[in-house]
Tab-separated table of C-alpha atoms in Angstrom:
chain	number	residue	atom	x	y	z
B	1	MET	CA	19.226	33.169	11.149
B	2	LEU	CA	16.719	31.097	9.169
B	3	ILE	CA	16.786	31.206	5.380
B	4	ILE	CA	13.873	29.807	3.471
B	5	ILE	CA	14.313	28.956	-0.157
B	6	VAL	CA	11.196	28.578	-2.236
B	7	LEU	CA	11.498	26.634	-5.430
B	8	PRO	CA	8.745	26.666	-8.009
B	9	CYS	CA	6.952	23.377	-8.380
B	10	ALA	CA	6.592	22.063	-11.869
B	11	ARG	CA	4.644	19.091	-12.995
B	12	SER	CA	7.032	16.492	-14.248
B	13	GLN	CA	6.587	15.374	-17.778
B	14	HIS	CA	7.865	12.356	-19.621
B	15	PRO	CA	11.122	13.516	-21.253
B	16	LYS	CA	9.916	12.467	-24.711
B	17	ALA	CA	6.247	13.403	-24.255
B	18	ASP	CA	6.012	15.720	-27.247
B	19	SER	CA	7.777	13.406	-29.674
B	20	LEU	CA	5.703	10.442	-28.459
B	21	PHE	CA	2.516	12.432	-28.921
B	22	ALA	CA	3.658	13.373	-32.430
B	23	VAL	CA	4.147	9.680	-33.289
B	24	TRP	CA	0.734	8.814	-31.852
B	25	SER	CA	-1.027	11.704	-33.600
B	26	ASP	CA	0.392	10.901	-37.039
B	27	THR	CA	-2.099	8.356	-38.353
B	28	THR	CA	0.207	7.569	-41.282
B	29	ASN	CA	2.539	5.806	-38.820
B	30	LEU	CA	2.147	2.077	-38.425
B	31	PRO	CA	-0.469	1.188	-35.801
B	32	ILE	CA	2.122	-0.705	-33.742
B	33	ASP	CA	4.428	2.331	-33.703
B	34	ARG	CA	1.573	4.570	-32.622
B	35	LEU	CA	0.546	2.133	-29.884
B	36	ASN	CA	4.118	1.728	-28.637
B	37	ALA	CA	4.469	5.527	-28.418
B	38	PHE	CA	1.271	5.759	-26.380
B	39	TYR	CA	2.380	2.972	-24.048
B	40	GLU	CA	5.864	4.430	-23.628
B	41	ARG	CA	4.375	7.786	-22.633
B	42	PHE	CA	2.656	6.128	-19.673
B	43	ASP	CA	5.475	3.805	-18.666
B	44	PRO	CA	5.733	4.200	-15.777
B	45	LEU	CA	2.208	5.288	-14.985
B	46	LEU	CA	2.282	7.858	-12.175
B	47	HIS	CA	-0.649	8.617	-9.886
B	48	THR	CA	-0.121	12.342	-10.492
B	49	GLU	CA	-0.891	12.114	-14.221
B	50	GLY	CA	-4.487	13.262	-13.697
B	51	THR	CA	-3.273	16.732	-12.725
B	52	ASN	CA	-0.709	16.976	-15.512
B	53	PRO	CA	-2.141	18.848	-18.531
B	54	GLU	CA	0.353	17.158	-20.854
B	55	ALA	CA	-0.880	13.729	-19.769
B	56	VAL	CA	-4.531	14.735	-19.909
B	57	ARG	CA	-4.217	15.618	-23.612
B	58	TRP	CA	-3.953	11.875	-24.290
B	59	ALA	CA	-7.321	11.134	-22.632
B	60	PRO	CA	-9.482	11.536	-25.766
B	61	PHE	CA	-7.406	8.824	-27.462
B	62	VAL	CA	-7.489	6.123	-24.781
B	63	GLN	CA	-10.357	4.183	-26.351
B	64	GLU	CA	-8.579	4.205	-29.724
B	65	GLY	CA	-5.428	2.970	-28.011
B	66	LEU	CA	-7.378	0.223	-26.256
B	67	GLY	CA	-8.815	-0.780	-29.628
B	68	LEU	CA	-5.296	-1.067	-31.061
B	69	VAL	CA	-4.211	-3.157	-28.065
B	70	ASN	CA	-6.930	-5.660	-28.925
B	71	GLN	CA	-6.480	-5.418	-32.700
B	72	LEU	CA	-2.722	-5.972	-32.496
B	73	GLY	CA	-2.880	-8.625	-29.778
B	74	LYS	CA	-0.671	-6.667	-27.364
B	75	ARG	CA	-2.164	-8.325	-24.278
B	76	GLU	CA	0.753	-7.132	-22.155
B	77	TYR	CA	-0.549	-3.561	-22.682
B	78	LEU	CA	-4.132	-4.381	-21.716
B	79	ALA	CA	-3.937	-3.576	-17.995
B	80	ARG	CA	-2.209	-0.232	-18.619
B	81	PHE	CA	-4.789	0.912	-21.152
B	82	THR	CA	-7.642	-0.289	-18.935
B	83	VAL	CA	-6.241	1.837	-16.090
B	84	LEU	CA	-6.006	4.777	-18.494
B	85	ALA	CA	-9.634	4.230	-19.546
B	86	SER	CA	-10.685	4.174	-15.896
B	87	ALA	CA	-8.679	7.323	-15.183
B	88	THR	CA	-10.299	9.066	-18.144
B	89	PHE	CA	-13.764	8.338	-16.770
B	90	SER	CA	-12.588	9.448	-13.337
B	91	LEU	CA	-11.365	12.775	-14.759
B	92	GLN	CA	-14.860	13.246	-16.174
B	93	GLN	CA	-16.333	12.541	-12.705
B	94	ASP	CA	-17.975	9.390	-14.135
B	95	LEU	CA	-17.203	6.973	-11.308
B	96	GLU	CA	-20.023	4.658	-12.366
B	97	ASN	CA	-17.810	3.654	-15.310
B	98	ALA	CA	-14.417	4.413	-13.767
B	99	CYS	CA	-14.704	2.128	-10.744
B	100	PRO	CA	-15.578	-1.174	-12.454
B	101	LEU	CA	-12.807	-0.509	-14.993
B	102	ALA	CA	-10.330	0.180	-12.190
B	103	GLN	CA	-11.174	-3.200	-10.630
B	104	GLN	CA	-10.879	-4.887	-14.027
B	105	ALA	CA	-7.517	-3.183	-14.568
B	106	PHE	CA	-6.328	-4.341	-11.148
B	107	ASP	CA	-7.307	-7.953	-11.881
B	108	LEU	CA	-5.668	-7.848	-15.317
B	109	SER	CA	-2.528	-6.240	-13.967
B	110	LEU	CA	-2.016	-9.019	-11.431
B	111	GLU	CA	-2.636	-11.637	-14.111
B	112	LEU	CA	-0.110	-9.934	-16.413
B	113	SER	CA	2.404	-9.062	-13.640
B	114	ASP	CA	2.084	-5.370	-14.483
B	115	TYR	CA	2.528	-4.097	-10.944
B	116	ASN	CA	2.798	-0.459	-11.964
B	117	SER	CA	-0.741	-0.704	-13.346
B	118	SER	CA	-1.819	-2.540	-10.173
B	119	MET	CA	-0.765	0.370	-8.020
B	120	ALA	CA	-2.408	2.905	-10.333
B	121	ALA	CA	-5.642	0.897	-10.267
B	122	LEU	CA	-5.541	0.750	-6.467
B	123	TYR	CA	-5.125	4.516	-6.364
B	124	LEU	CA	-8.289	4.881	-8.467
B	125	LEU	CA	-10.137	2.297	-6.366
B	126	GLU	CA	-9.412	4.259	-3.195
B	127	ASP	CA	-11.448	7.128	-4.644
B	128	CYS	CA	-14.244	4.678	-5.468
B	129	VAL	CA	-14.420	3.568	-1.835
B	130	LEU	CA	-14.403	7.158	-0.585
B	131	VAL	CA	-17.458	8.085	-2.645
B	132	LYS	CA	-19.113	4.675	-2.236
B	133	ALA	CA	-19.120	4.045	-5.989
B	134	GLY	CA	-19.586	0.303	-6.058
B	135	ILE	CA	-16.340	-0.723	-4.330
B	136	SER	CA	-16.370	-1.508	-0.628
B	137	GLN	CA	-13.548	-1.067	1.843
B	138	ASN	CA	-13.467	-4.874	2.212
B	139	GLN	CA	-12.927	-5.270	-1.543
B	140	LEU	CA	-10.161	-2.673	-1.494
B	141	ASP	CA	-8.515	-4.379	1.494
B	142	GLY	CA	-8.730	-7.690	-0.377
B	143	ASN	CA	-6.998	-6.113	-3.366
B	144	TYR	CA	-4.179	-4.861	-1.144
B	145	GLN	CA	-3.808	-8.358	0.296
B	146	ARG	CA	-3.669	-9.843	-3.195
B	147	ILE	CA	-0.899	-7.514	-4.325
B	148	THR	CA	1.212	-8.132	-1.233
B	149	ALA	CA	0.763	-11.909	-1.253
């Protein structure tokens, strides 16, 4: 006898997603607290975030977050927010902007030793190669070699 059990699939969500979004959304909070909440929400950054409605609600605020990264001098956050900016363009089917940002995020992430962002950027770059959006297979292969060196 064969028994098949079907479990519903749910999109995983950061355990503190709602409270982090509340901190980010409250503009009376200190900018550093808002930025830290945004960063924490995407730490680690998962390649499945683009299909997670909870994660996508942050997309309209990525540019503001990137501005705070620069304003507050949080260079260690720069690669993560650049990946998020690339992913936002990718969600909008704007690969002309997404792909160069993904490469920039990859380069920054190696420089900053943010390997989670490196892998997320590579995931985005794979799509760029598939649709021939300014990134060649040779460039992608070179990126993989750089991360494994």
